[in-house]
Amino acid sequence: MLEDIQDMYRNHPLSSAIRSLRYKPHVRNIFYGGVMLTILYALYNSVRLPESLSYDFPEEVTVPTPPHIWDERARQVKRAFLHAYHGYERYAAPHDELKPISTGYKDNFNGWGVSIFDSLDTMVLLGLEGEYERARSYVEKTRFELAEHTFVPYFETIIRYLGGLLSTYALNKDPMLLSRADELAKKLDPVFNTPSKLALFGVNPSTGEVVGPDIGILAEMATLQLEYTYLAKATGNRAYWERANTVIKALSSADLRQTGGMFPIGWNLTTGQPHDAHLSVGAQADSAHEYLLKQYLLTAKTDKANLEMYIRATTHIITNLMYISPTRHLLYVTDTTTPTHEARGTPTHVFEHLSCFLPGLFALGAHTLPLDDLDSMGVNFMDLGAKGNFGRAGDGYRRLNSYNLKELHMWAAEGLAQTCWLTYADMRTGLGPDETHMRPSVRSVHGEGHLWMDSMDRWKQSGARGIPPGVGDKTPVIYTEQQRLRGGPGGRDYAIKKPGYLLRPETIESLYIMWRVTGDAKWRERGWRIFEAIERHTKTPYGYASIKSVEVVPPPKDDDMPSYFLAETLKYLYLMFTNDDPISLDKWVFNTEAHPLPVFEWSQEEKVLFNI
Ligand SMILES: *[C@@H]1O[C@H](CO)[C@@H](O)[C@H](O)[C@H]1NC(C)=O
């Protein structure tokens, strides 16, 4: 075949022209060599995947990508959004979510068209006028009603529906959106009918009937402060502020002696006090920790209780829940079983994709707060640990007090973001698993594991040279199919516990914040690699589908396209690639479903109304 091609080119008119120039033979050979390489490359590409996107994680980009390429990448995300949303509109609207393989639909969040509400502000940001107008006219006539004895899940309804309405209102000031938000919140209000006035699990918006166990879940009862505070400010209705304040008061007056100043997952909705000592930053807890910082930022740093709670929670996370793996030194955060008087809770060493919002939160806090000068905000770090009577927690404060807290939070952010990214880069699909089980020690999969702060203290004692433990770039460990089938040769420091990628946003969200806060383009390039993997492995003719395993190529898919893919995953990707900064982290605060709300500017009347 090579000779055929050489002959073809010898007989080509251009070749004879070149020959006629009487190049020396070796020059001619270089020319033919170049032509051959071009042809081979074209042949090679034609037998690979149709998209030019496909490659298996080459070395990281070292030449800066020019701005016009980033614009093109942002346009590709916009096209991905249109592909997903048009599939939804065509096959599933006005039901909740599209089934992107069978073209069916799901009504898993009230059947009011959650994908429409969740997408509104993304459409405004992407400038999609036609789609937005169609969505708007649907929103205008939605009836927030349910059949008797069925219930809206309160938390999901707040973050997706109310969050979508309020954020879009903040962006375009369409009064219809605010009045729909107001109406929805009023219909959900019976959910607060508990002795503590903390929300139950669910409510029927038509009858006011409520449902849910006496023991509430942290994330579900403490993820409404941003939405309700903004709603109070936008409508001037103080009652919504009271709802948010109830949560803030319960959290700040809770007895946290069992848990070192951090909020556990279970709460007694009669007393408004913690019920257990199960500590996590992942499922059932995540956004409650997130809202401590974000509520402080949204209210233009006027609500000091939230600041103090944020510093307490992160201090406990850093000193007790962050570990480092034995060989690759992967920094990770895990959850603990309930502790006793003597010992802290036992770490499970499970690392959840959901926890990958945490590096972004640490970075946002380090970016917006003077963590290295807390006195300037009237906060004494050591007092925070001592005043609350948090048992053993005082040790943690003494420990962190010898560091520059801002620097330490940024290292925590970078190290965790590295691990979140590596769980993607290690996989043949380039997408990360939903849960991993970290190997705590070299010898076994059991054992105590190494607390990050122990390594940090050793590093500091030995002169603090170079990059701190767990923080730097690491090389991916990609198994071949044969290696995977044999159970993997090891070397990753973790096993995969849940192998699916559910189109989740958390890692992308943190890469986005790392990019904005540090200005280091490596985070943005990694975001691009993830987008390429999403295009390559999750796209269907009708939308995008969750995949069952990130380790298998091509991955088997699930018939599922969650609304958060439109609200969060694609929004953060777009914001990461566009050269504009339409949602500055200094002026906006994202709710936990990536719906941005503007940082408040308080008027004098509002300060009186809200007791600021
Ligand atoms: C919640 O607290 C109340 C009041 O102390 C108590 O009577 C109730 O048993 C607690 N609920 C649970 C499930 O522990």
XYZ file of C-alpha atoms and ligand atoms in Angstrom:
626
model
C 0.000 0.000 0.000
C 2.820 2.393 0.821
C 4.247 1.905 -2.644
C 0.864 2.574 -4.234
C 0.642 5.830 -2.386
C 4.205 6.761 -3.298
C 3.428 6.016 -6.954
C 0.281 8.056 -6.787
C 2.249 10.989 -5.530
C 5.101 10.553 -7.983
C 2.585 10.853 -10.789
C 0.809 13.805 -9.247
C 1.292 17.084 -11.195
C 2.541 18.835 -8.066
C 5.193 16.154 -7.610
C 6.482 16.555 -11.137
C 6.634 20.293 -10.569
C 8.726 19.686 -7.519
C 10.934 17.218 -9.353
C 11.391 19.746 -12.092
C 12.794 22.121 -9.516
C 15.629 19.616 -9.304
C 15.575 19.272 -5.577
C 18.246 17.051 -4.256
C 16.971 13.520 -3.592
C 16.993 13.833 0.200
C 14.887 16.983 0.017
C 12.443 15.097 -2.148
C 12.365 12.276 0.360
C 11.503 14.722 3.117
C 8.678 16.010 0.959
C 7.358 12.505 0.281
C 7.783 11.656 3.931
C 5.627 14.638 4.906
C 2.949 13.661 2.408
C 3.015 10.084 3.689
C 2.616 11.201 7.290
C -0.304 13.403 6.354
C -2.013 10.514 4.569
C -1.354 8.046 7.354
C -2.682 10.526 9.887
C -5.840 11.014 7.816
C -6.320 7.249 7.462
C -5.707 6.792 11.183
C -8.304 9.422 12.051
C -10.847 8.007 9.647
C -10.840 4.615 11.369
C -11.105 6.166 14.829
C -14.208 7.799 16.235
C -16.046 10.234 14.001
C -15.447 13.158 16.320
C -12.098 14.824 16.006
C -12.392 15.179 19.783
C -11.175 11.691 20.549
C -7.878 11.061 22.228
C -6.811 9.165 25.294
C -5.424 11.721 27.675
C -2.145 12.877 26.199
C 0.267 14.859 28.325
C -1.323 17.957 29.765
C -1.326 21.001 27.530
C 1.688 23.228 28.103
C 1.210 25.699 25.248
C -1.465 28.222 26.218
C -4.738 27.829 24.326
C -5.494 31.149 22.597
C -8.664 33.086 23.522
C -10.465 32.461 20.218
C -10.232 28.711 20.855
C -11.832 29.213 24.254
C -14.645 31.120 22.581
C -15.114 28.216 20.200
C -15.156 25.823 23.169
C -17.821 27.941 24.869
C -19.854 27.750 21.644
C -19.529 23.966 21.710
C -21.026 23.896 25.204
C -23.865 26.053 23.929
C -24.468 23.552 21.125
C -24.443 20.736 23.690
C -27.067 22.580 25.739
C -29.241 23.035 22.642
C -28.903 19.360 21.745
C -29.955 18.306 25.252
C -32.727 20.858 25.667
C -34.215 20.352 22.199
C -34.328 16.607 22.897
C -36.126 17.338 26.139
C -38.556 19.785 24.472
C -39.315 17.426 21.651
C -39.789 14.188 23.576
C -40.399 14.943 27.238
C -41.699 18.470 27.902
C -43.593 19.446 29.951
C -42.756 16.387 32.048
C -39.814 16.557 34.426
C -36.907 14.860 32.688
C -36.006 13.284 29.352
C -35.101 9.644 28.949
C -32.359 10.238 26.398
C -32.165 6.700 24.997
C -35.818 5.654 24.689
C -37.191 9.212 24.145
C -39.513 8.665 27.101
C -39.938 10.959 30.085
C -39.909 10.922 33.879
C -42.009 12.793 36.417
C -39.671 12.498 39.375
C -39.897 16.074 40.750
C -43.597 16.979 40.951
C -44.270 16.657 37.208
C -44.195 20.448 36.759
C -41.428 20.397 34.171
C -38.366 20.587 36.391
C -35.999 20.628 33.396
C -37.679 23.837 32.170
C -37.421 25.664 35.514
C -33.900 24.418 36.125
C -32.761 25.599 32.662
C -34.169 29.131 32.659
C -31.111 31.041 33.847
C -28.739 28.923 31.749
C -30.763 29.960 28.683
C -30.543 33.614 29.665
C -26.766 33.320 30.133
C -26.338 31.556 26.795
C -28.551 34.102 25.036
C -31.070 31.490 23.796
C -34.065 33.689 23.151
C -36.385 31.304 21.305
C -35.958 28.522 23.860
C -36.342 30.997 26.694
C -39.593 32.457 25.331
C -41.120 28.995 24.972
C -40.018 28.126 28.514
C -41.302 31.395 29.901
C -44.799 30.934 28.540
C -44.842 27.472 30.098
C -43.646 28.820 33.461
C -46.330 31.496 33.365
C -49.131 28.938 33.222
C -47.755 26.134 35.407
C -50.115 25.234 38.217
C -48.198 24.289 41.339
C -50.722 21.631 42.323
C -50.516 17.962 43.222
C -53.085 15.187 43.666
C -54.186 14.511 47.236
C -51.776 12.527 49.420
C -48.834 13.031 47.088
C -45.988 15.274 48.133
C -43.325 17.555 46.732
C -39.846 16.840 48.054
C -39.300 20.226 49.686
C -35.511 20.505 49.383
C -35.333 19.548 45.698
C -38.227 21.870 44.898
C -36.466 24.798 46.550
C -33.081 24.348 44.938
C -34.369 23.520 41.438
C -37.716 25.317 40.953
C -37.456 28.238 43.350
C -33.728 28.620 42.654
C -34.322 28.666 38.887
C -37.128 31.246 39.130
C -35.270 33.583 41.480
C -31.985 33.447 39.623
C -33.645 34.183 36.304
C -35.524 37.032 37.920
C -32.215 38.372 39.222
C -30.784 38.248 35.692
C -33.672 39.713 33.685
C -35.992 41.322 36.292
C -39.113 39.795 34.743
C -41.748 40.371 37.495
C -43.754 37.317 36.413
C -40.902 35.090 37.621
C -40.821 36.699 41.047
C -44.569 36.414 41.507
C -44.413 32.717 40.534
C -41.618 32.207 43.057
C -43.635 33.971 45.732
C -46.683 31.848 44.967
C -44.662 28.620 45.046
C -43.034 29.475 48.376
C -46.439 30.281 49.903
C -47.850 26.953 48.768
C -44.927 25.111 50.323
C -45.053 27.015 53.615
C -46.977 24.366 55.632
C -43.764 22.309 55.470
C -42.526 24.388 58.440
C -45.305 23.117 60.663
C -43.013 21.499 63.245
C -42.274 22.516 66.853
C -38.808 23.725 65.784
C -40.153 25.394 62.605
C -37.546 23.462 60.653
C -38.820 21.955 57.399
C -40.202 18.441 57.098
C -39.384 16.260 54.113
C -42.436 16.999 51.985
C -45.696 18.879 51.556
C -48.769 18.801 49.359
C -49.051 22.318 47.903
C -52.784 21.968 47.215
C -53.962 20.675 50.602
C -51.121 21.697 52.909
C -50.729 18.110 54.103
C -47.145 17.375 55.235
C -45.073 14.243 55.449
C -41.691 13.202 56.818
C -39.955 11.571 59.753
C -39.274 13.369 63.055
C -35.588 13.077 62.335
C -34.724 15.485 59.549
C -31.687 15.418 57.314
C -29.147 18.219 57.541
C -29.006 19.097 53.827
C -32.796 18.997 53.518
C -33.515 21.306 56.434
C -30.582 23.718 56.016
C -30.538 24.504 52.298
C -33.025 27.303 51.883
C -31.293 30.314 53.423
C -30.043 31.828 50.145
C -33.319 31.375 48.301
C -35.513 32.661 51.136
C -33.293 35.616 51.953
C -33.243 36.708 48.339
C -37.003 36.155 48.073
C -37.510 38.264 51.218
C -35.399 41.044 49.805
C -36.994 40.961 46.345
C -40.588 40.871 47.644
C -40.030 42.934 50.814
C -41.766 40.152 52.748
C -40.034 39.713 56.102
C -41.704 36.315 56.687
C -39.302 34.657 54.268
C -36.365 36.146 56.144
C -37.758 34.586 59.334
C -37.777 31.180 57.649
C -34.113 31.525 56.753
C -33.315 32.889 60.200
C -34.937 29.941 61.939
C -32.426 27.665 60.249
C -29.491 29.936 61.031
C -30.535 30.196 64.698
C -31.023 26.436 65.053
C -27.606 25.772 63.576
C -25.818 28.412 65.615
C -27.385 27.385 68.929
C -27.032 23.635 68.428
C -25.253 21.522 71.001
C -22.239 20.275 69.031
C -20.145 18.804 71.856
C -20.454 15.359 70.267
C -19.201 16.526 66.904
C -16.456 19.063 67.544
C -18.392 22.045 66.224
C -19.517 20.432 62.966
C -23.139 19.686 62.060
C -24.135 16.019 61.927
C -26.624 14.595 59.415
C -29.578 13.713 61.678
C -31.631 16.440 63.418
C -34.610 16.138 65.765
C -37.301 18.372 64.236
C -39.097 18.663 67.592
C -36.154 20.120 69.479
C -34.172 21.542 66.560
C -31.098 19.808 67.981
C -28.704 17.234 66.492
C -29.911 13.666 66.734
C -26.745 11.777 65.790
C -23.046 12.376 65.237
C -22.663 11.121 61.694
C -20.347 13.612 59.965
C -20.105 14.024 56.215
C -19.612 16.621 53.529
C -21.208 14.352 50.926
C -24.743 13.072 50.452
C -27.336 14.433 52.924
C -24.949 17.050 54.299
C -23.096 18.862 51.479
C -25.159 21.980 50.785
C -25.748 22.788 54.468
C -21.999 23.408 54.845
C -21.933 25.219 51.503
C -24.691 27.623 52.586
C -22.796 28.769 55.696
C -20.240 30.587 53.577
C -22.641 31.509 50.806
C -25.262 33.037 53.091
C -22.533 35.209 54.592
C -21.440 36.311 51.107
C -24.972 36.847 49.768
C -25.872 39.148 52.658
C -22.780 41.248 51.873
C -20.904 39.865 54.892
C -23.356 41.193 57.439
C -24.375 37.910 59.064
C -21.452 36.996 61.320
C -23.099 33.871 62.745
C -22.704 32.175 59.376
C -19.071 33.196 59.103
C -18.292 31.695 62.501
C -20.138 28.492 61.656
C -18.251 28.241 58.370
C -14.895 28.545 60.112
C -15.894 25.982 62.733
C -17.142 23.505 60.151
C -14.090 23.846 57.905
C -11.734 23.601 60.882
C -13.310 20.309 61.845
C -13.273 19.074 58.255
C -9.579 19.908 57.850
C -8.459 18.446 61.169
C -10.668 15.342 61.264
C -12.120 14.396 57.891
C -9.274 15.018 55.446
C -6.880 12.146 54.794
C -3.989 11.448 52.491
C -3.464 8.169 50.639
C -0.266 6.153 51.190
C 1.492 6.022 47.800
C 0.086 8.674 45.472
C -0.616 11.053 48.359
C -4.126 11.758 47.177
C -5.840 14.229 49.451
C -9.453 13.254 50.136
C -12.343 14.013 52.458
C -14.434 11.262 53.955
C -17.260 10.741 56.421
C -17.168 9.189 59.876
C -19.267 6.842 61.896
C -20.745 8.185 65.127
C -17.959 8.886 67.657
C -17.921 7.965 71.337
C -16.686 10.016 74.302
C -13.222 8.551 73.990
C -12.544 8.310 70.290
C -13.393 10.364 67.280
C -15.702 8.711 64.751
C -14.152 6.041 62.582
C -13.507 7.237 59.037
C -15.124 5.155 56.298
C -12.547 6.278 53.673
C -15.354 6.456 51.135
C -14.839 9.424 48.824
C -17.966 10.656 47.052
C -18.226 12.573 43.798
C -20.769 14.730 45.629
C -17.948 15.853 47.979
C -16.075 17.319 45.031
C -17.920 20.612 45.522
C -15.737 21.109 48.619
C -12.503 22.204 46.897
C -14.504 24.921 45.140
C -16.005 26.012 48.452
C -12.590 26.188 50.141
C -11.251 28.225 47.219
C -14.251 30.549 47.257
C -13.795 31.117 50.994
C -10.070 31.768 50.641
C -10.820 34.171 47.792
C -13.548 36.172 49.538
C -12.632 36.098 53.242
C -9.592 37.556 55.039
C -8.891 34.146 56.605
C -5.372 35.280 57.470
C -6.741 38.284 59.356
C -9.933 37.112 61.033
C -9.539 39.799 63.697
C -10.415 42.341 61.020
C -13.864 40.752 60.936
C -14.164 40.671 64.715
C -13.530 36.943 64.882
C -10.944 35.384 67.179
C -9.983 31.986 65.840
C -8.915 30.422 69.143
C -12.041 31.702 70.894
C -14.203 29.987 68.278
C -12.866 26.639 69.421
C -12.898 27.401 73.121
C -16.201 29.241 73.475
C -18.420 26.571 72.040
C -17.266 23.870 74.479
C -16.689 21.436 71.628
C -14.849 18.775 73.608
C -11.663 17.700 71.883
C -12.080 20.291 69.148
C -9.760 22.770 70.865
C -6.792 20.654 69.729
C -7.721 21.271 66.130
C -7.817 25.043 66.611
C -4.394 25.049 68.290
C -3.072 23.013 65.406
C -4.417 25.248 62.631
C -3.505 28.403 64.511
C 0.169 27.887 63.611
C -0.671 28.097 59.885
C -1.719 30.937 57.640
C -5.379 29.931 57.418
C -5.930 31.426 53.974
C -2.957 29.513 52.589
C -4.067 26.316 54.298
C -7.588 26.559 52.863
C -6.153 27.118 49.377
C -3.915 24.044 49.762
C -6.932 22.034 50.889
C -8.806 23.312 47.829
C -6.019 22.500 45.412
C -5.265 19.049 46.858
C -8.914 17.975 46.842
C -9.442 19.389 43.343
C -6.413 17.380 42.183
C -7.949 14.176 43.532
C -11.369 14.913 42.059
C -9.701 15.527 38.697
C -7.522 12.408 38.940
C -10.530 10.169 39.480
C -11.527 11.360 35.981
C -8.061 11.281 34.410
C -7.439 7.733 35.721
C -10.428 6.353 33.815
C -10.434 5.218 30.210
C -13.601 7.215 29.574
C -12.079 10.357 31.129
C -15.116 10.596 33.413
C -15.038 10.093 37.178
C -16.842 7.440 39.245
C -19.632 8.342 41.651
C -17.874 6.790 44.658
C -14.438 5.455 45.419
C -13.086 3.632 48.435
C -9.717 5.109 49.314
C -6.972 2.780 50.520
C -5.938 4.238 53.863
C -2.636 2.382 54.309
C 0.005 0.637 52.239
C -0.570 -2.708 53.912
C -4.314 -3.107 53.783
C -7.614 -1.663 52.729
C -8.537 -1.250 56.410
C -6.945 0.777 59.152
C -6.930 4.268 60.493
C -5.373 6.054 57.554
C -3.199 9.150 57.604
C -4.762 12.444 58.568
C -3.693 15.186 56.187
C -2.794 17.487 59.073
C -0.352 14.908 60.478
C 1.497 14.984 57.161
C 1.248 18.748 57.056
C 2.748 19.113 60.523
C 5.656 16.812 59.587
C 6.195 18.772 56.383
C 6.242 22.004 58.325
C 8.576 20.672 61.002
C 11.022 19.531 58.328
C 11.266 23.040 56.898
C 8.136 23.343 54.691
C 10.089 23.000 51.479
C 8.418 22.510 48.102
C 4.771 21.708 47.564
C 2.793 20.632 50.665
C 1.717 16.963 50.919
C -1.273 16.077 48.772
C -1.281 19.323 46.834
C 0.745 18.967 43.614
C -0.014 17.619 40.120
C -0.011 13.830 39.761
C 0.239 11.398 36.887
C -2.930 9.496 35.950
C -2.947 5.693 36.311
C -5.004 4.354 33.431
C -5.614 0.596 33.362
C -5.815 -1.285 30.085
C -8.908 -3.409 29.551
C -6.892 -6.574 30.392
C -5.619 -5.003 33.607
C -9.110 -3.900 34.554
C -10.522 -7.384 33.981
C -7.829 -8.825 36.243
C -8.914 -6.409 38.958
C -6.343 -3.741 38.174
C -2.628 -3.838 39.010
C -3.156 -1.413 41.899
C -1.239 1.794 42.088
C -4.274 4.033 42.187
C -4.685 4.020 45.983
C -8.414 3.446 45.662
C -11.029 1.000 44.485
C -14.149 2.034 42.626
C -17.248 1.643 44.758
C -19.919 3.069 42.442
C -18.628 3.086 38.856
C -21.302 5.265 37.218
C -20.972 8.887 36.067
C -24.366 10.513 36.523
C -23.631 13.717 34.543
C -22.905 15.371 37.886
C -21.432 18.882 38.159
C -19.347 18.912 41.388
C -15.883 18.333 39.951
C -16.487 20.753 37.078
C -17.853 23.311 39.543
C -14.654 23.131 41.593
C -12.408 23.253 38.518
C -14.319 26.359 37.463
C -13.804 28.085 40.808
C -10.128 27.023 40.914
C -9.665 28.542 37.459
C -11.305 31.827 38.473
C -9.559 32.100 41.820
C -6.040 31.040 40.803
C -6.035 32.123 37.137
C -4.096 28.904 36.400
C -5.272 27.651 32.986
C -4.569 24.012 33.901
C -7.940 23.856 35.667
C -9.696 25.193 32.596
C -7.896 22.738 30.312
C -8.992 19.896 32.570
C -12.554 21.162 32.326
C -12.240 20.986 28.556
C -11.019 17.399 28.740
C -14.061 16.498 30.812
C -16.360 18.177 28.308
C -14.753 16.193 25.490
C -15.340 12.991 27.462
C -18.981 13.956 28.045
C -19.419 14.542 24.303
C -17.728 11.306 23.422
C -19.278 8.937 25.931
C -22.638 10.276 27.103
C -24.210 11.787 23.986
C -27.219 10.070 22.417
C -29.217 11.116 19.336
C -31.719 12.812 21.677
C -29.690 14.173 24.564
C -27.034 13.047 27.050
C -27.206 9.960 29.251
C -25.680 8.956 32.572
C -23.257 6.065 32.133
C -23.097 2.891 34.184
C -19.322 2.528 34.242
C -16.521 5.005 33.726
C -14.012 2.181 33.255
C -15.482 0.559 30.149
C -15.190 1.906 26.601
C -17.731 2.317 25.167
C -19.594 2.697 28.465
C -23.085 1.215 28.905
C -25.637 3.997 29.399
C -28.595 4.644 31.686
C -31.816 6.071 30.243
C -31.487 9.182 32.333
C -30.708 12.906 31.841
C -31.054 14.740 35.185
C -32.181 18.377 35.110
C -28.996 19.396 36.957
C -27.035 18.554 33.815
C -28.740 21.558 32.171
C -28.741 23.744 35.281
C -25.244 23.064 36.604
C -22.912 20.867 34.560
C -23.274 22.734 31.270
C -23.503 26.135 32.975
C -20.214 25.739 34.830
C -18.553 24.421 31.660
C -19.776 27.410 29.693
C -18.624 29.855 32.364
C -15.243 28.115 32.458
C -14.642 28.474 28.706
C -16.153 31.831 27.843
C -13.657 34.699 27.890
C -16.245 36.941 29.532
C -16.989 36.765 33.227
C -20.756 37.349 33.289
C -21.177 35.915 36.833
C -18.251 37.288 38.821
C -17.600 35.325 42.008
C -17.325 38.659 43.834
C -20.778 39.828 42.780
C -22.850 36.629 42.594
C -23.419 33.596 44.778
C -24.462 30.282 43.229
C -27.130 28.322 45.037
C -26.408 24.606 45.358
C -28.089 23.969 41.975
C -25.814 26.556 40.272
C -28.482 29.260 40.127
C -26.658 32.566 40.711
C -28.094 35.205 43.057
C -26.618 38.715 43.317
C -24.674 39.813 46.416
C -26.932 42.229 48.304
C -26.672 45.961 48.390
C -28.697 46.871 51.462
C -30.856 49.961 51.469
C -31.457 51.807 54.728
C -35.111 50.630 54.806
C -34.050 47.036 54.291
C -31.519 47.253 57.083
C -34.315 48.283 59.393
C -36.693 45.640 58.064
C -34.141 42.835 58.443
C -32.468 44.102 61.640
C -29.063 44.318 59.997
C -36.972 14.273 69.548
O -36.970 15.032 70.737
C -38.144 14.887 71.527
C -38.089 15.903 72.666
O -36.914 15.741 73.427
C -38.250 13.453 72.017
O -39.415 13.295 72.789
C -38.275 12.543 70.791
O -38.257 11.196 71.224
C -37.082 12.793 69.886
N -37.277 12.012 68.671
C -36.502 10.967 68.350
C -36.880 10.195 67.151
O -35.529 10.663 69.015
